[in-house]
Coordinates of C-alpha atoms and ligand atoms in Angstrom, one line a residue:
X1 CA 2.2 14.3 -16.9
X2 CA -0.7 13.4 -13.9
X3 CA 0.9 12.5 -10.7
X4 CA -0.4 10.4 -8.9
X5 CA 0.1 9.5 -4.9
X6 CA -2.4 7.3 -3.9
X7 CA -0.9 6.3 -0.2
X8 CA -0.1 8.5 2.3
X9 CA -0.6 9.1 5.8
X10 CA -1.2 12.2 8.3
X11 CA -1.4 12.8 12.1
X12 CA -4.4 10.2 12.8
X13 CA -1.7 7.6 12.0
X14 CA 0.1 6.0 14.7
X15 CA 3.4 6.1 12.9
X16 CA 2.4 9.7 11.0
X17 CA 4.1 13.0 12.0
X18 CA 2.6 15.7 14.1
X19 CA 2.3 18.3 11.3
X20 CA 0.8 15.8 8.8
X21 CA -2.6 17.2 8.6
X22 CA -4.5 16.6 5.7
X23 CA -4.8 20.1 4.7
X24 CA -0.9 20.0 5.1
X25 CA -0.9 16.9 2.5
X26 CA -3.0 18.6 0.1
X27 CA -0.7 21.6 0.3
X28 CA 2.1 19.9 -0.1
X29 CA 0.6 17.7 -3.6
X30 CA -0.2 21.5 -5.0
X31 CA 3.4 22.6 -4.7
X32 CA 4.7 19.2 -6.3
X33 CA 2.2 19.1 -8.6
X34 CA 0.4 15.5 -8.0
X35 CA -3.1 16.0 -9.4
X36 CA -4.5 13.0 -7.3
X37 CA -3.7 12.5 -4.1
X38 CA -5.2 9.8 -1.8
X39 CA -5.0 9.8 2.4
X40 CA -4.7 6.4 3.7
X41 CA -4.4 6.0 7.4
X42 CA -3.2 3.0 9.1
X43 CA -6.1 0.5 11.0
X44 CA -4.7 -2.3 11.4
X45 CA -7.6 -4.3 12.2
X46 CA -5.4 -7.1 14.6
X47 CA -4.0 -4.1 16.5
X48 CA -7.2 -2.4 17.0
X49 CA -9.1 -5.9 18.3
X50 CA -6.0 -6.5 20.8
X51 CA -5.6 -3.2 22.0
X52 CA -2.0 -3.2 21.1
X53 CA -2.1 -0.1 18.6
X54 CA -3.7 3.7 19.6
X55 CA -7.5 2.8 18.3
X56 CA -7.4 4.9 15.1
X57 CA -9.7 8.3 15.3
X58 CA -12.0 7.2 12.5
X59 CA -14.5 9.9 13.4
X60 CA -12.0 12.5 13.6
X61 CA -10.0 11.5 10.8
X62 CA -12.7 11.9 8.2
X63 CA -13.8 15.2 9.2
X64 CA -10.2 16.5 8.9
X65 CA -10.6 14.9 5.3
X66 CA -14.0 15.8 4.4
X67 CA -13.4 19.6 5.4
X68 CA -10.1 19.6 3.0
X69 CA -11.7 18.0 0.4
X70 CA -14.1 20.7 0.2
X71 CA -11.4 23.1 0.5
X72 CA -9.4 21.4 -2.5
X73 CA -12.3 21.2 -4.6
X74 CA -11.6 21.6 -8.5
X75 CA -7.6 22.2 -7.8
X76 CA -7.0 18.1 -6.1
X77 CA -8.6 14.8 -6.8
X78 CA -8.5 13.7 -3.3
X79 CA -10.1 10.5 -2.2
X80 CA -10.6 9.7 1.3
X81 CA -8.9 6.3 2.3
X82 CA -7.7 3.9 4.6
X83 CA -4.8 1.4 4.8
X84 CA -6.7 -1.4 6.2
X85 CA -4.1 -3.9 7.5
X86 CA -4.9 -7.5 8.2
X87 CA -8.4 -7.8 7.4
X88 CA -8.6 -11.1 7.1
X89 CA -7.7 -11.8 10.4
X90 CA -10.5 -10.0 11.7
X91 CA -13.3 -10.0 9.0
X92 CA -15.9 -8.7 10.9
X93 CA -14.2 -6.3 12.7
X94 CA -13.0 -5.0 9.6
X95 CA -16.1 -4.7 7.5
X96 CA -17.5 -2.8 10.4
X97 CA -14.8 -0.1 10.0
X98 CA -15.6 0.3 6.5
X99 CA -19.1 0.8 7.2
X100 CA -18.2 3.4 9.3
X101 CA -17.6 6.0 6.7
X102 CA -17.9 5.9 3.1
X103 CA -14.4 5.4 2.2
X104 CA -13.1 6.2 -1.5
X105 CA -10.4 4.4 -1.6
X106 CA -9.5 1.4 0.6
X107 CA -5.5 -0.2 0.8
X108 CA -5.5 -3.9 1.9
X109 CA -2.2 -4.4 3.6
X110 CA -0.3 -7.1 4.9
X111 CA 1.6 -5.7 8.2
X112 CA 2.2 -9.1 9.6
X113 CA 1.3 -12.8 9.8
X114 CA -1.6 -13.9 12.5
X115 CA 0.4 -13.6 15.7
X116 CA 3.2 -12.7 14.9
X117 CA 4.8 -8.9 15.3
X118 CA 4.8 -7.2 11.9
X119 CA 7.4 -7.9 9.8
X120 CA 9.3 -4.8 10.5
X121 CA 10.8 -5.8 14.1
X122 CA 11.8 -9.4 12.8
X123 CA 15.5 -9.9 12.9
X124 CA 16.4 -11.2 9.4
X125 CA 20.4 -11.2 9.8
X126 CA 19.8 -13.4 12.6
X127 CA 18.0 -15.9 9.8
X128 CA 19.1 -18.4 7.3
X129 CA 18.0 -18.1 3.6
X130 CA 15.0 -20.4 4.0
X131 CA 13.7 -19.3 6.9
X132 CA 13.2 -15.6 5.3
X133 CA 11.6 -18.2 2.0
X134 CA 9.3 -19.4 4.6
X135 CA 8.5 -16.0 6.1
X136 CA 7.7 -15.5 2.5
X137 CA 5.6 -17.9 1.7
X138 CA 3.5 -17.7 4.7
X139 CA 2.7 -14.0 3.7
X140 CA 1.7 -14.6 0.1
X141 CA -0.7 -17.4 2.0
X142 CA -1.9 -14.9 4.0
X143 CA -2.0 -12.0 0.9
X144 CA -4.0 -14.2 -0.9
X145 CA -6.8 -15.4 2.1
X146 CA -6.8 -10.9 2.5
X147 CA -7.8 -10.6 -0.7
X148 CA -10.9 -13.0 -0.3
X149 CA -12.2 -10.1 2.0
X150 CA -14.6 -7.8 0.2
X151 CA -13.9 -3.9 -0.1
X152 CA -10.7 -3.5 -1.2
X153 CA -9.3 -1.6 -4.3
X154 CA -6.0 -2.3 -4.3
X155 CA -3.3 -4.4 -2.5
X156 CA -0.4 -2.5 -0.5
X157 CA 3.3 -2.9 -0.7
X158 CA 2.7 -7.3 -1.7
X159 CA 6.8 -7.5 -0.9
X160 CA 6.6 -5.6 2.4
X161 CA 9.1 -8.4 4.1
X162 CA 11.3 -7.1 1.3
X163 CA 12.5 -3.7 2.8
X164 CA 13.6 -5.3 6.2
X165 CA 15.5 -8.1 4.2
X166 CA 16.8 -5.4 1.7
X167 CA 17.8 -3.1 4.7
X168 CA 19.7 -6.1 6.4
X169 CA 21.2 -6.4 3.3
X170 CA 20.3 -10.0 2.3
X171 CA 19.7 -11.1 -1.0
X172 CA 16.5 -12.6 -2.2
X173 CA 15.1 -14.6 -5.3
X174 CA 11.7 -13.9 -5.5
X175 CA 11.8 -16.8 -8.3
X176 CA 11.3 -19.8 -5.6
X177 CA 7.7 -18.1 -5.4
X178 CA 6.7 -17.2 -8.6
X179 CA 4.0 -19.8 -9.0
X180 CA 2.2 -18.4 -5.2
X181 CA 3.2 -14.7 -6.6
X182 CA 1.1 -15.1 -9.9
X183 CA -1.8 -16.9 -7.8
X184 CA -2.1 -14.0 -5.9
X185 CA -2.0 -11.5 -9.3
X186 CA -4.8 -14.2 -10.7
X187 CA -6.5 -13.7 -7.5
X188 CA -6.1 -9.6 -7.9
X189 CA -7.4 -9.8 -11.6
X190 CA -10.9 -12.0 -10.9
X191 CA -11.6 -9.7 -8.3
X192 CA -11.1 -6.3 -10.0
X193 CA -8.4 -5.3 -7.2
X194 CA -5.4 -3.3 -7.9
X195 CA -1.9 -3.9 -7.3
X196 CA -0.4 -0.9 -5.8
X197 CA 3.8 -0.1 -6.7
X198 CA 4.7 1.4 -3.0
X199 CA 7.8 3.7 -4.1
X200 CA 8.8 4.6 -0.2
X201 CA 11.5 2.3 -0.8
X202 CA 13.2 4.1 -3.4
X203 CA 12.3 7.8 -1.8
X204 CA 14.4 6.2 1.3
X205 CA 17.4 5.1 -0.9
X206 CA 16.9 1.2 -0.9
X207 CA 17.1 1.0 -5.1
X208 CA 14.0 -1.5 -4.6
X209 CA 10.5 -0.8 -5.2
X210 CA 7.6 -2.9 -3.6
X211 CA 7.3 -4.9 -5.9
X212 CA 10.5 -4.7 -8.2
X213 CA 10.6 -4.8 -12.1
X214 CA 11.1 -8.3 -11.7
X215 CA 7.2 -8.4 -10.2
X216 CA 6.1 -5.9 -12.1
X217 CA 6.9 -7.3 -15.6
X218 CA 5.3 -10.9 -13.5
X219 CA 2.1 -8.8 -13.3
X220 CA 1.9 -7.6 -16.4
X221 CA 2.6 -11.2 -18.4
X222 CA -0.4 -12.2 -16.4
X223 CA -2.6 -9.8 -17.8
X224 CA -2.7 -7.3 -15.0
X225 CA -3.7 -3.6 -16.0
X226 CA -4.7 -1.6 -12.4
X227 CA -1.9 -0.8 -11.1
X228 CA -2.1 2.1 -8.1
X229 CA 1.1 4.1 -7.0
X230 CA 2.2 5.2 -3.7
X231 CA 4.8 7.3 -1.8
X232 CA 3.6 5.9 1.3
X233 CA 4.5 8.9 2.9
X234 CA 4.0 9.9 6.6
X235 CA 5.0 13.4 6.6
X236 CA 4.3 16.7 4.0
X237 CA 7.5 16.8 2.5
X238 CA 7.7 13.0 1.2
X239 CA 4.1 13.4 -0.4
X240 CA 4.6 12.6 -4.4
X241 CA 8.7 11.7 -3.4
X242 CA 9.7 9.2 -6.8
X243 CA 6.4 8.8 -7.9
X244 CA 7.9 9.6 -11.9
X245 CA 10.7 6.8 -10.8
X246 CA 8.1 4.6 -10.3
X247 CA 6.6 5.4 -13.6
X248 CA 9.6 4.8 -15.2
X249 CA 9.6 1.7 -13.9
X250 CA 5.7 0.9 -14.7
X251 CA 6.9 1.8 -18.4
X252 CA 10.1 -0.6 -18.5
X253 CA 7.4 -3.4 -17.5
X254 CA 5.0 -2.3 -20.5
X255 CA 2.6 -0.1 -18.5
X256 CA 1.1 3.1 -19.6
X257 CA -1.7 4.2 -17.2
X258 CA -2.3 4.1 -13.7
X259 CA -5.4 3.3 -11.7
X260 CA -7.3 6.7 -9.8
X261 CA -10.7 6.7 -8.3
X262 CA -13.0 9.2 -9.6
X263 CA -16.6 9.6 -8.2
X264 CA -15.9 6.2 -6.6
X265 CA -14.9 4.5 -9.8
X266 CA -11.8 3.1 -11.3
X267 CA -10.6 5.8 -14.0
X268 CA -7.1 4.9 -16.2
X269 CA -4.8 7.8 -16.6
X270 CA -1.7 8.2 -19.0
X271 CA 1.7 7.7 -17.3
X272 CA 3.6 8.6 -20.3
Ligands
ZN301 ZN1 1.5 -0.4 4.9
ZN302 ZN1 1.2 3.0 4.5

């Protein structure tokens, strides 16, 4: 079977772990045998223009890619990312980070609404049903605006909101937003974007993935066929972590290959 882990982060992250070099990564896929592997560092554009995250090392970043993806050559498929949070917010500002350096593989992530912290420090056992509906909504309004931005292959972890809600242990009916939910996979389809299945959640023992079945099955009765998949890890020894569980779970929704980038080009490999 190809495994595939096509989010993860190193050092040059803000939130990634001191011995999470890319050569470490790449390592680390060898030994757990995941044939592609993709680096995705944070920039989140919002935090980069306000100054409130450490400006990420773009420069520095890639030359620690380029130099292991020579290194890797003919044993790794590695593509040379970016998780590009918020983009929308700052479309300019973002474009220009792209230009930068001829990324491979770009991750359009939704870390948190226009001025408002990211979803991960809001409080939701302090909140009432709707207002975590409301949250919600107001990021599948926001998903779908990100997506209108140009340079994206495929869209990060769409229920993000759900791991703090699942981790506060409050229940939620994704079925109040099913009609915004398939505008956004209508959205996803037209423009040839990806919807990635984020499997950190399950790797850290929540028994959710981003998105669930529930989404997935959504997806596919849409007509959705790229789907990316992601361990979203931040340190070597989470790289490929329940990527086959979220296989399993692509096959229960009636998927049988995965989206890679090969040469800078979609390719469909066989999950089964
Ligand atoms: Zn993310
Ligand atoms: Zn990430």
């Amino acid at each position: 079977m190809i495994i595939c882990d096509l989010h993860t982060h190193t050092k040059f992250s803000f939130d990634g772990a001191p011995d999470a070099t890319p050569d470490a990564l790449c390592r680390r896929a060898l030994e757990t045998g995941v044939s592609h592997l993709a680096i995705t560092d944070h920039c989140d554009i919002n935090g980069e223009v306000e100054g409130i995250y450490t400006p990420y090392a773009a420069d520095e970043a890639w030359e620690a890619m380029a130099a292991a993806k020579e290194k890797y050559t003919g044993r790794l498929h590695l593509s040379l990312g970016i998780e590009l949070g918020n983009a929308h917010q700052y479309p300019a500002e973002a474009a220009a980070v792209l230009k930068k350096h001829p990324y491979e593989f770009v991750i359009g992530s939704l870390h948190n609404l226009t001025s408002v912290p990211d979803f991960c420090m809001l409080r939701y056992d302090m909140m009432t049903e709707a207002h975590v509906h409301s949250l919600f909504n107001r990021m599948l309004d926001e998903t779908l605006e990100m997506l209108s931005f140009d340079g994206l292959h495929t869209l990060g972890h769409l229920t993000y909101i759900h791991r703090y809600v699942t981790l506060a242990k409050k229940p939620f009916d994704f079925k109040h937003h099913y009609d915004k939910i398939t505008a956004v996979y209508q959205k996803l389809i037209r423009r040839d974007i990806a919807l990635e299945l984020n499997v950190s959640t399950l790797w850290k023992g929540l028994g959710i993935a981003m998105p669930t079945l529930e989404l997935l099955k959504l997806y596919k009765d849409q007509g959705g066929r790229l789907i990316t998949v992601g361990s979203d890890a931040h340190s070597p020894e989470n790289v490929g972590k329940c990527i086959r569980k979220g296989y399993a779970l692509l096959q229960t929704a009636g998927f049988s290959e995965v989206m890679v980038m090969e040469g800078g080009q979609h390719a469909m490999v066989s999950i089964i």
